[in-house]
Coordinates of C-alpha atoms in Angstrom, one line a residue:
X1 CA 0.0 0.0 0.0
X2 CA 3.0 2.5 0.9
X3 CA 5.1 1.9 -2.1
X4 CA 2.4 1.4 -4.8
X5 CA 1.4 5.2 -3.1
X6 CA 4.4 6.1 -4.9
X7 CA 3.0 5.6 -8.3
X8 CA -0.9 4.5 -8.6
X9 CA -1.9 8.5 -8.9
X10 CA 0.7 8.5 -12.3
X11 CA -2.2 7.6 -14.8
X12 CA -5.1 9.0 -12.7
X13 CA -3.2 12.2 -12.8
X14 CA -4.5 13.6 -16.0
X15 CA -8.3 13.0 -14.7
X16 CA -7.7 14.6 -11.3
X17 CA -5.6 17.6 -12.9
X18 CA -8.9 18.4 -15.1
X19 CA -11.4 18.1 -12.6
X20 CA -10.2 19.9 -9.4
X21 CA -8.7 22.6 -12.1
X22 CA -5.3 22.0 -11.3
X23 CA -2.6 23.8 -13.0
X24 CA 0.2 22.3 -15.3
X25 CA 2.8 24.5 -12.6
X26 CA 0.6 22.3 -9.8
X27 CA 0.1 19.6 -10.7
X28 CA 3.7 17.7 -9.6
X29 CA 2.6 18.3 -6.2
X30 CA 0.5 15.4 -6.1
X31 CA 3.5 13.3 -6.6
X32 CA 5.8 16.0 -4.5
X33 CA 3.8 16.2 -1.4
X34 CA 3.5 12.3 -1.0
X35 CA 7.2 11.4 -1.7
X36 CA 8.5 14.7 0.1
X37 CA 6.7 13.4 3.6
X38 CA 7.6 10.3 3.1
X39 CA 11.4 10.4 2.0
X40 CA 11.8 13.0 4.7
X41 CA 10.3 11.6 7.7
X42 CA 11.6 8.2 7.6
X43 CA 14.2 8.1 10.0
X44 CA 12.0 9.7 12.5
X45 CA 9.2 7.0 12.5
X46 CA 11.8 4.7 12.6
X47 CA 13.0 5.7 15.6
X48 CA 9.4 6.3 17.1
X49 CA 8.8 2.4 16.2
X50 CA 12.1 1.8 18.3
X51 CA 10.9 4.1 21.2
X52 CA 6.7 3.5 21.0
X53 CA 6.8 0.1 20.2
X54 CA 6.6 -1.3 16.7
X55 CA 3.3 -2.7 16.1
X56 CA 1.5 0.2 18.1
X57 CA 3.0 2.2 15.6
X58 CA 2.6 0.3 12.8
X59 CA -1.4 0.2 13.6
X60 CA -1.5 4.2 14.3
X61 CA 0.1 4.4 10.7
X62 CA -2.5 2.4 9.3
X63 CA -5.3 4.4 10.7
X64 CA -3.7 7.7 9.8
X65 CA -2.6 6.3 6.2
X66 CA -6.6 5.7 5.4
X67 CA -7.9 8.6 6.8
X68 CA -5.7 11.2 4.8
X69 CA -6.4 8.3 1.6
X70 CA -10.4 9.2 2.2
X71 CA -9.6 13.2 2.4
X72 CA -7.4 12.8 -1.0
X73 CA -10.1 11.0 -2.6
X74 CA -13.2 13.5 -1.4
X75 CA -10.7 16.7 -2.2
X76 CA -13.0 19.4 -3.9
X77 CA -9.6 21.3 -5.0
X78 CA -6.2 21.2 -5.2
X79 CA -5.4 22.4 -2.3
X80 CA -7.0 19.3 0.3
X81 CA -5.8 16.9 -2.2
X82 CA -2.0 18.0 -1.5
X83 CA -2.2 18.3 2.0
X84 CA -3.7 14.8 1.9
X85 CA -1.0 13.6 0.0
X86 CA 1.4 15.0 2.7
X87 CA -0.7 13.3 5.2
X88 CA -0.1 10.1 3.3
X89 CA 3.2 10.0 3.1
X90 CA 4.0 11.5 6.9
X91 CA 2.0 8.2 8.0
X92 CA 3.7 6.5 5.4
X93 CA 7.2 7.0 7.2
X94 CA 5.8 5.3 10.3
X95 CA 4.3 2.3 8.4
X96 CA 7.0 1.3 6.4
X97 CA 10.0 1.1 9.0
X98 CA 7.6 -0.5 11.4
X99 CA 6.5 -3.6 8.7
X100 CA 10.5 -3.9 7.7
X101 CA 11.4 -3.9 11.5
X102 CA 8.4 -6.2 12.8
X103 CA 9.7 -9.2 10.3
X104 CA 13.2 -8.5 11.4
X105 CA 12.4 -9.4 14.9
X106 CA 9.6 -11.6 14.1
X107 CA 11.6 -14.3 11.9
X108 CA 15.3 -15.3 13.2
X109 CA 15.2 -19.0 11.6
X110 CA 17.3 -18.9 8.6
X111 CA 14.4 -20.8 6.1
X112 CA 11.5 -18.6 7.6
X113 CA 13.2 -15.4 7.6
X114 CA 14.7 -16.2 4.2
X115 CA 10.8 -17.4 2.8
X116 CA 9.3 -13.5 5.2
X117 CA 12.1 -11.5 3.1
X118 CA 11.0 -13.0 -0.1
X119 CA 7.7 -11.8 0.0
X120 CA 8.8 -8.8 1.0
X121 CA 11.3 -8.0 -1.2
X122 CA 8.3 -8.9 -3.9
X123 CA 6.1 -6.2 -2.8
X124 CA 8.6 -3.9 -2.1
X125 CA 9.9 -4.4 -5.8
X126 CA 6.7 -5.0 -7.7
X127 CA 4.7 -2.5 -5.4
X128 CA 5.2 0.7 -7.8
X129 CA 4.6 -1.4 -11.3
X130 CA 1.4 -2.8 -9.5
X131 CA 0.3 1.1 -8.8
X132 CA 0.6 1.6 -12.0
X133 CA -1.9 -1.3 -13.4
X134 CA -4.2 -0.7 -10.1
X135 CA -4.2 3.2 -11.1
X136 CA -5.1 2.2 -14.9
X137 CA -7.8 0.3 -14.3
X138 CA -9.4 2.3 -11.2
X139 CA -9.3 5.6 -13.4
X140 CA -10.5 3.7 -16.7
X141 CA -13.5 1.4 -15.1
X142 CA -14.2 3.6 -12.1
X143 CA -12.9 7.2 -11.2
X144 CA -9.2 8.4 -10.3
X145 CA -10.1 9.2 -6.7
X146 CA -11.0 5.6 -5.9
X147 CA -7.3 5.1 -6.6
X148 CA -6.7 7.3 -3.0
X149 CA -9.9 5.2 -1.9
X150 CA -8.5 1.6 -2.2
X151 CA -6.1 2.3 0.3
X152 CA -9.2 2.3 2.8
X153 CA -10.6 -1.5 3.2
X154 CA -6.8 -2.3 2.7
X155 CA -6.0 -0.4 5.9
X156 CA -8.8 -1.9 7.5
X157 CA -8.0 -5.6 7.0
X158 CA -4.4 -5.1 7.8
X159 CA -5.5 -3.9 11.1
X160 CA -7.5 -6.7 11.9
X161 CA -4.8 -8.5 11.0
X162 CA -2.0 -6.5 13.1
X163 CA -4.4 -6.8 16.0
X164 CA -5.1 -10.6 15.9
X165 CA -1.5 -11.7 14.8
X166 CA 1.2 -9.0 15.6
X167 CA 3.4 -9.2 18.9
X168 CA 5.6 -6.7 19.9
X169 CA 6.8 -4.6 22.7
X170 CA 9.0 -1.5 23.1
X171 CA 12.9 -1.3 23.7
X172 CA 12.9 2.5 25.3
X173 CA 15.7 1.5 27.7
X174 CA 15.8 5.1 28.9
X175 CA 16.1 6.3 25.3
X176 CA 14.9 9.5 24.6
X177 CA 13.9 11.2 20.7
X178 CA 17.1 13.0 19.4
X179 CA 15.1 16.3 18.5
X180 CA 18.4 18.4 17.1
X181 CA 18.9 14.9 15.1
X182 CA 15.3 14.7 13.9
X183 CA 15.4 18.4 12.8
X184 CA 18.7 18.3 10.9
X185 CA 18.3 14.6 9.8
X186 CA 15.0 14.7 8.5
X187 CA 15.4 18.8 7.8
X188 CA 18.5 17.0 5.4
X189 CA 16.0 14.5 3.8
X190 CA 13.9 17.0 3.2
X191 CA 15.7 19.5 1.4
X192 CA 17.3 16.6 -0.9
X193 CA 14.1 14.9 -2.2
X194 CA 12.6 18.8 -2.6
X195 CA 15.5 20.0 -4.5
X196 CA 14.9 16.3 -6.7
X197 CA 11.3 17.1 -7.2
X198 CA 11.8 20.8 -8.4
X199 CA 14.7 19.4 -10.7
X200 CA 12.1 17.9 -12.9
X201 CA 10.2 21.2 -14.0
X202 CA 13.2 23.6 -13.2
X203 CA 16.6 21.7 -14.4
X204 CA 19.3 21.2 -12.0
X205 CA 21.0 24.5 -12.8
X206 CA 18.2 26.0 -11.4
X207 CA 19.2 28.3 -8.2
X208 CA 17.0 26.8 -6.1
X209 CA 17.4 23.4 -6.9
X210 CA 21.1 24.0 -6.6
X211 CA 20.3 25.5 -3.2
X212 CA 18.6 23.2 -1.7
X213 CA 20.8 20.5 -2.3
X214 CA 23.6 21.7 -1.6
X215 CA 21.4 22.9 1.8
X216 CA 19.8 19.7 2.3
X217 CA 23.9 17.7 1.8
X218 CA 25.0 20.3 4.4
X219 CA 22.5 19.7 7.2
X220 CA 23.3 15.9 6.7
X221 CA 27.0 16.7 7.1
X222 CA 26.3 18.7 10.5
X223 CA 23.3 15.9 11.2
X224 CA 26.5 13.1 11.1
X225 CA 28.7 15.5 13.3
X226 CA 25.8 15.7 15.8
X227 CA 25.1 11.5 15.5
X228 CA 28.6 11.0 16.8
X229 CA 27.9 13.5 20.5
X230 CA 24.2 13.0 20.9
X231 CA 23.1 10.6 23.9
X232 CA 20.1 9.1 22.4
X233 CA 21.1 9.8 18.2
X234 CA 18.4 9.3 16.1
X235 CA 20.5 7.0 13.8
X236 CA 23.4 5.3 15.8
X237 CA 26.7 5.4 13.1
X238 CA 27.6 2.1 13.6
X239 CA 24.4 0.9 11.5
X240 CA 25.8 3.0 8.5
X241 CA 29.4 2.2 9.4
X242 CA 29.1 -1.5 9.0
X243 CA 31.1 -2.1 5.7
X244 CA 27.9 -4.8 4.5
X245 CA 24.9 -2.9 5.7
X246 CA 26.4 0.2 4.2
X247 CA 27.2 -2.0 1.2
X248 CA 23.3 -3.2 0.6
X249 CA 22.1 0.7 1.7
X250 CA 23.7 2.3 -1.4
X251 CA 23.0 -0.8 -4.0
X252 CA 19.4 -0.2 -2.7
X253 CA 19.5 3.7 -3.9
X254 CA 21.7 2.8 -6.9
X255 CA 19.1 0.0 -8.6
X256 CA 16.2 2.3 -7.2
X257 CA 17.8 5.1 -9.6
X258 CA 17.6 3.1 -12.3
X259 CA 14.1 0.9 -12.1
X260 CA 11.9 4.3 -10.9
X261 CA 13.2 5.8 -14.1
X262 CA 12.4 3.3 -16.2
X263 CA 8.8 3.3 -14.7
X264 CA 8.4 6.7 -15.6
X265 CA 9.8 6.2 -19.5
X266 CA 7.8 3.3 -20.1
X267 CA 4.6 5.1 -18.4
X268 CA 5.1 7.8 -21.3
X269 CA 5.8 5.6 -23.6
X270 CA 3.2 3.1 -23.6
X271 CA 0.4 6.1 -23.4
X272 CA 1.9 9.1 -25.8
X273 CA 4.3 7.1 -28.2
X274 CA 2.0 3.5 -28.7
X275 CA -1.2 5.2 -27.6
X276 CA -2.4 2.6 -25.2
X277 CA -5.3 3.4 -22.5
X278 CA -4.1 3.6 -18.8
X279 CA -5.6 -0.1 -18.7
X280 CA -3.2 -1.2 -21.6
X281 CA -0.7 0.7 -20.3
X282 CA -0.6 -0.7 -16.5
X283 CA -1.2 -4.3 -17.6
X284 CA 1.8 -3.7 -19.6
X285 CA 3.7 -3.9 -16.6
X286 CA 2.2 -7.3 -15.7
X287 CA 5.1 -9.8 -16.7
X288 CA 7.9 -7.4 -15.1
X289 CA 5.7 -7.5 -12.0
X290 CA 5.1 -11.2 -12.2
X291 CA 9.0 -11.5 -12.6
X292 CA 10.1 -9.5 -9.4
X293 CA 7.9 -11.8 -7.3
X294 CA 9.5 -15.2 -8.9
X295 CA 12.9 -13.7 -8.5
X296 CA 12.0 -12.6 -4.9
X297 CA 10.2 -15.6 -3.6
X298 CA 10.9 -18.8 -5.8
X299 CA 14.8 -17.7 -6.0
X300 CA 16.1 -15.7 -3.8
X301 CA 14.0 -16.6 -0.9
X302 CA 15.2 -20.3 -1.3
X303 CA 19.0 -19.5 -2.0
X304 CA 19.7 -16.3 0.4
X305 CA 20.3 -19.1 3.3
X306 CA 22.9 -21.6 0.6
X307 CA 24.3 -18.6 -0.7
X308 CA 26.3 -15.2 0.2
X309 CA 24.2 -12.2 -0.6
X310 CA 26.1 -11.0 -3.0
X311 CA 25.7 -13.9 -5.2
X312 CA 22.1 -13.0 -5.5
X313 CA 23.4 -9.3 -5.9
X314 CA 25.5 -9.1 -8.4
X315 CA 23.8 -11.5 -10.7
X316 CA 20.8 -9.8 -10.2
X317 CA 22.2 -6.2 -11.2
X318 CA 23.5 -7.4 -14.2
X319 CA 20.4 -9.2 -15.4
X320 CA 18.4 -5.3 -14.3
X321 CA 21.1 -3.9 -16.6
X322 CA 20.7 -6.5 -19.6
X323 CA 17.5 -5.4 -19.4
X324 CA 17.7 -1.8 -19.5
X325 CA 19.8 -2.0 -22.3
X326 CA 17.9 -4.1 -24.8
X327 CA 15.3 -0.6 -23.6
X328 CA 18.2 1.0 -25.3
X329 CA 16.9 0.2 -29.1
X330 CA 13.0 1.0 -28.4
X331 CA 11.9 3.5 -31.6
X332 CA 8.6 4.9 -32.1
X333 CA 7.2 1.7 -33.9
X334 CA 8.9 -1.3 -31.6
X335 CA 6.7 -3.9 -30.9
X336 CA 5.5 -4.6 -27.4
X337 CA 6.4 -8.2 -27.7
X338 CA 9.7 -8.0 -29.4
X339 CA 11.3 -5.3 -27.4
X340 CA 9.5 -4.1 -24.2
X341 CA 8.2 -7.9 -22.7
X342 CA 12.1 -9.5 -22.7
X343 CA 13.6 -6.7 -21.2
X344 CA 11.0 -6.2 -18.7
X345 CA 11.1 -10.1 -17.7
X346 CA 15.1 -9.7 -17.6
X347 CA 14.4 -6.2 -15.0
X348 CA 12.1 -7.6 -13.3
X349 CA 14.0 -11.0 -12.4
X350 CA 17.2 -9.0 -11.6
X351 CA 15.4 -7.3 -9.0
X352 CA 13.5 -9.7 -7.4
X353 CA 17.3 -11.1 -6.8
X354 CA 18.4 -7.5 -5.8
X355 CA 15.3 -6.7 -3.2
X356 CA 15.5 -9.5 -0.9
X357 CA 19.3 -10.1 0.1
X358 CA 19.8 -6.1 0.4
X359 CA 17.4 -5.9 2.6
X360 CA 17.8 -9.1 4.8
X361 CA 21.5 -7.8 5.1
X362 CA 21.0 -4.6 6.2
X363 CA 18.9 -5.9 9.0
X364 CA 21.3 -8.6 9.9
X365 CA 22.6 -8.2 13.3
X366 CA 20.7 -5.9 14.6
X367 CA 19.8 -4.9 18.0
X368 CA 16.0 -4.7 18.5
X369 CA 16.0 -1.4 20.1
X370 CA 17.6 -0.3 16.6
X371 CA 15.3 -2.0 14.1
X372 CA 13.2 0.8 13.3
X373 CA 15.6 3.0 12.4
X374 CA 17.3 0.3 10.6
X375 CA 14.6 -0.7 8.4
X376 CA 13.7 3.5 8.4
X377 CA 17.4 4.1 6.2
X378 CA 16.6 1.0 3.9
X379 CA 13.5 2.5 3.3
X380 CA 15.3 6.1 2.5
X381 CA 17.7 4.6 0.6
X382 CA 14.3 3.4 -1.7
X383 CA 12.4 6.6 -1.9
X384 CA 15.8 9.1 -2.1
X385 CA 17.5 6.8 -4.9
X386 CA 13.6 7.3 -6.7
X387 CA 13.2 10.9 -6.4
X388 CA 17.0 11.3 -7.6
X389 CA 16.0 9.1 -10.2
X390 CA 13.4 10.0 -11.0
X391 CA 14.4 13.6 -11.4
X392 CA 17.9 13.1 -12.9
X393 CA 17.0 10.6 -15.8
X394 CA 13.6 13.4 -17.2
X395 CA 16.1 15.9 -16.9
X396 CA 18.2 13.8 -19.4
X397 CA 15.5 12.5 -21.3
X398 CA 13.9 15.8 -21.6
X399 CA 16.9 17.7 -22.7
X400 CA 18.4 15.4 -24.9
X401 CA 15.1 14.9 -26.7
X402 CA 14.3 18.5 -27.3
X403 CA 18.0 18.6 -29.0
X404 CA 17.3 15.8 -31.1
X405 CA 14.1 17.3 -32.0
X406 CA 15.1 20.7 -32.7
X407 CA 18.0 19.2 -35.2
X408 CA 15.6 17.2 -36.9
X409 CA 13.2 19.7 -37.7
X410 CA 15.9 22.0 -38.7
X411 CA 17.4 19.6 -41.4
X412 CA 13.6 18.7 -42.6
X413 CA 12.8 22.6 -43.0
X414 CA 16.2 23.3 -45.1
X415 CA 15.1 20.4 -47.3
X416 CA 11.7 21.0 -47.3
X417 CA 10.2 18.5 -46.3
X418 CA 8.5 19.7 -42.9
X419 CA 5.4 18.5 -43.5
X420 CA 2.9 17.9 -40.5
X421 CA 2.9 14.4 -40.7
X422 CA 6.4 15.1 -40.6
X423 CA 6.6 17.5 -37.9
X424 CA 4.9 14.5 -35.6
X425 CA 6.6 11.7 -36.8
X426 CA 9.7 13.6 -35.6
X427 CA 8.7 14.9 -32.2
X428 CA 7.8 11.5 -31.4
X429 CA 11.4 10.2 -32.8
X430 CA 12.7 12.7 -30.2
X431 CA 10.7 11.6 -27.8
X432 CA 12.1 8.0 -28.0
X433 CA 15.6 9.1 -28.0
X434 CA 15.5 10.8 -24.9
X435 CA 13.8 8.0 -23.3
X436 CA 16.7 5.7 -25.0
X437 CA 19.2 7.9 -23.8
X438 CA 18.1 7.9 -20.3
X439 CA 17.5 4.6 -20.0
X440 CA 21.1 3.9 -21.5
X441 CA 22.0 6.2 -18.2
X442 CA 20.2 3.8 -15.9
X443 CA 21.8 0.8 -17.0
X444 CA 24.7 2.1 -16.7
X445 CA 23.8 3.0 -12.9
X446 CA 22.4 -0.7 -12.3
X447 CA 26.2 -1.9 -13.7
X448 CA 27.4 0.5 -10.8
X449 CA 25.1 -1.2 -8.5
X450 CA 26.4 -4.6 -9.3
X451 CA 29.8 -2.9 -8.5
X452 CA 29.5 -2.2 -4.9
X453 CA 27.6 -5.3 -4.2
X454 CA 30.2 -7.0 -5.0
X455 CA 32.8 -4.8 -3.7
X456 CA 31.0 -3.9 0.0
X457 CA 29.0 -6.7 0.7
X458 CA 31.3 -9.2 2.2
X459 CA 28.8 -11.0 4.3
X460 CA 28.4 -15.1 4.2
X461 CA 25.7 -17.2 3.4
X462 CA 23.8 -17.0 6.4
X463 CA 23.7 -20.6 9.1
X464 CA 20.6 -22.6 9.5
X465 CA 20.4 -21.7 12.7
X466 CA 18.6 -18.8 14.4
X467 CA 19.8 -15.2 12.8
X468 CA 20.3 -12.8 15.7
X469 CA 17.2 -12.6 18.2
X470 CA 15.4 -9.6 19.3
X471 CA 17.5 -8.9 22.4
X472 CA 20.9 -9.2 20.4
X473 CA 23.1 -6.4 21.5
X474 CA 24.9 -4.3 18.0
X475 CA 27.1 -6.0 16.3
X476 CA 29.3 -5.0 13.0
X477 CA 29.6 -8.6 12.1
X478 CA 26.9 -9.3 9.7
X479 CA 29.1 -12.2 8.1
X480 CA 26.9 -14.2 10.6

């Protein structure tokens, strides 16, 4: 429900931008205000599930999740429908960390925990492509705000489910909430996804965007300063500082780079360049879905306790960028079944092996009075490698489309030739190439990815026996 947030408002956006009157300057906001909250309030309801108690907190984000999901889909302008996408995503920050920290305490046996991560790592890599065919067919069969109104009876039965099933109790140990961390940590996180999200409309030369990133890398400088003399810090160093949990942290925000841009190309390109409805276009994502979730829970799930992590890794990067690339040689008329359905089975398999092991290792080991912070940077290494992503690659695509476009036309008017048909025929060429050249960008990012795995993550296959248990004091051996 959290992550598929991210993206099931992508094809109901054109329906809600035309009812509620909201402007083409607006109308990122609907995006923005979600991923901004979210991205930026991580680490602090992580550390609130460590201090409050993780399934208390996990229920309260539930509740809070569906009611600002009923405002957004009852908004009457733009205004209550932002707000309620900030809403979303605030409670968002407490869910998420809370989920990834109740199955790290909940399964310790090697099989279990491996089978628990599986799943996970299915929904947490299918969850955006499955927005996107939820979103088509809610906006085509029934109306776009019944795309913030699914999240209700989804909410509810996960709360009857938290109540009946979920155990958990808080580790405060004296611990107090590090508020000069939470302000310059999550002030940081802010200022980063921001700049990321303005990038998109303003270009990265922009003063502002240049300002608040260069802001938002600052206050996370003097944020790691203050981790290092605060009693109770809000996100103890020696979770970052372990050479594998660092290791899976920055292959998660390198392959998220490159798959979140690739949603957003193929989005455009499926509805604008083959002219497929939003129901076409998010069943088009089908196989690559189906494909995470056998990598995730049919492969990794049953190797992650034979195998190192890395194993799974690195193969699984360089499957995500064989993929990408054969995206590389997409034109205007490419067939759906000769072009777009092997590379999204290759993506979508090289994930499902990516998902899982980076997130079971950078949970390894960890003290229980930790978890939710843990599981809070895993989850902002997710939604900061998107909205760079995200923003980076339409900056590229954009750009180098509008040159290739501008050329084109040039060379057709001085032979003249610019016809209409011709004038269109081109723009969408242009198009194309900037999607091509973008995505050439992201493989390239998902061959770095397969890099560091390999280089950082160090950690052994894992022992039959019981991983670390709840009360397990921090370690920086995750080789265990």
């Amino acid at each position: 429900m959290v992550v598929l947030d991210a993206t099931i408002v992508n094809i109901a956006l054109p329906s809600a931008q035309r009812e509620l009157g909201i402007s083409d300057a607006e109308r990122q906001w609907v995006i923005t205000a979600y991923t901004l909250a979210f991205g930026g309030l991580l680490l602090l309801g992580g550390r609130i599930a460590d201090l409050v108690g993780r399934k208390t907190t996990f229920m309260v984000g539930l509740v809070g999740f569906a009611v600002a999901s009923g405002l957004g889909g009852a908004a009457s302008g733009p205004g209550l429908l932002f707000g309620a996408r900030a809403l979303q995503g605030a409670f968002g920050a407490l869910l998420a960390p809370s989920a990834l920290s109740l199955l790290t305490t909940t399964f310790t046996e090697g099989k279990e925990r491996g089978k628990a991560f599986g799943i996970y790592g299915a929904i947490a890599g299918g969850g955006a492509a499955i927005g996107l065919i939820v979103g088509g067919l809610l906006t085509e069969y029934l109306d776009w705000r019944w795309c913030l109104y699914v999240n209700v009876p989804i909410a509810a039965l996960a709360f009857l489910g938290a109540v009946v099933f979920l155990h958990d109790r808080p580790e405060r140990g004296g611990a107090r909430l590090d508020i000069p961390g939470v302000l310059l940590g999550c002030g940081g996180l802010v200022a980063i996804v921001y700049g990321c999200g303005e990038a998109r409309p303003r270009g990265w030369g922009d003063a502002l965007v240049v300002g608040l990133l260069c802001g938002g890398v600052a206050l996370l400088a003097v944020f790691a300063v203050w981790q290092t003399r605060a009693r109770h810090p809000l996100l103890p160093l020696h979770i970052v500082r372990d050479r594998n949990r660092g290791g899976a942290f920055l292959t998660m925000a390198l392959a998220t780079i490159a798959l979140f841009g690739m949603f957003l190309f193929l989005t455009y390109y499926f509805q604008v360049v083959l002219g497929y409805s939003p129901v076409k276009a998010g069943m088009a994502f089908l196989p690559m879905t189906v494909a995470i979730i056998v990598g995730s829970t049919q492969i990794s799930a049953r190797l992650l306790h034979h195998l190192p992590p890395r194993l799974l890794m690195v193969p699984g990067a360089l499957l995500a960028a064989s993929g990408l690339y054969l995206l590389t040689f997409l034109t205007a008329r490419s067939a759906y079944v000769s072009h777009v359905l092997p590379a999204e089975l290759l993506v979508g398999l090289g994930m499902g092996l990516i998902f899982m092991p980076v997130m079971a290792t950078a949970t390894s080991g960890v003290a229980a009075r930790d978890a939710g912070v843990t599981s809070a940077t895993v989850n902002t290494a997710q939604q900061v490698g998107g909205s760079i992503g995200t923003a980076l690659l339409n900056t590229i695509a954009t750009s180098t489309g509008a040159a290739y476009i501008a050329d084109r036309l040039a060379a057709a008017a001085r032979a003249g030739q610019l016809t209409p048909a011709v004038h269109a025929a081109l723009v969408k060429d242009g198009v194309v190439h900037g999607f091509t050249v973008a995505i050439g960008v992201s493989a390239t990012v998902m061959l770095l990815a397969a890099f560091v795995a390999g280089l950082l993550v160090t950690a052994r296959a894992p022992r039959h026996g019981p991983a670390p248990g709840p009360d397990a004091g921090p370690t920086t051996d995750t080789t265990r």
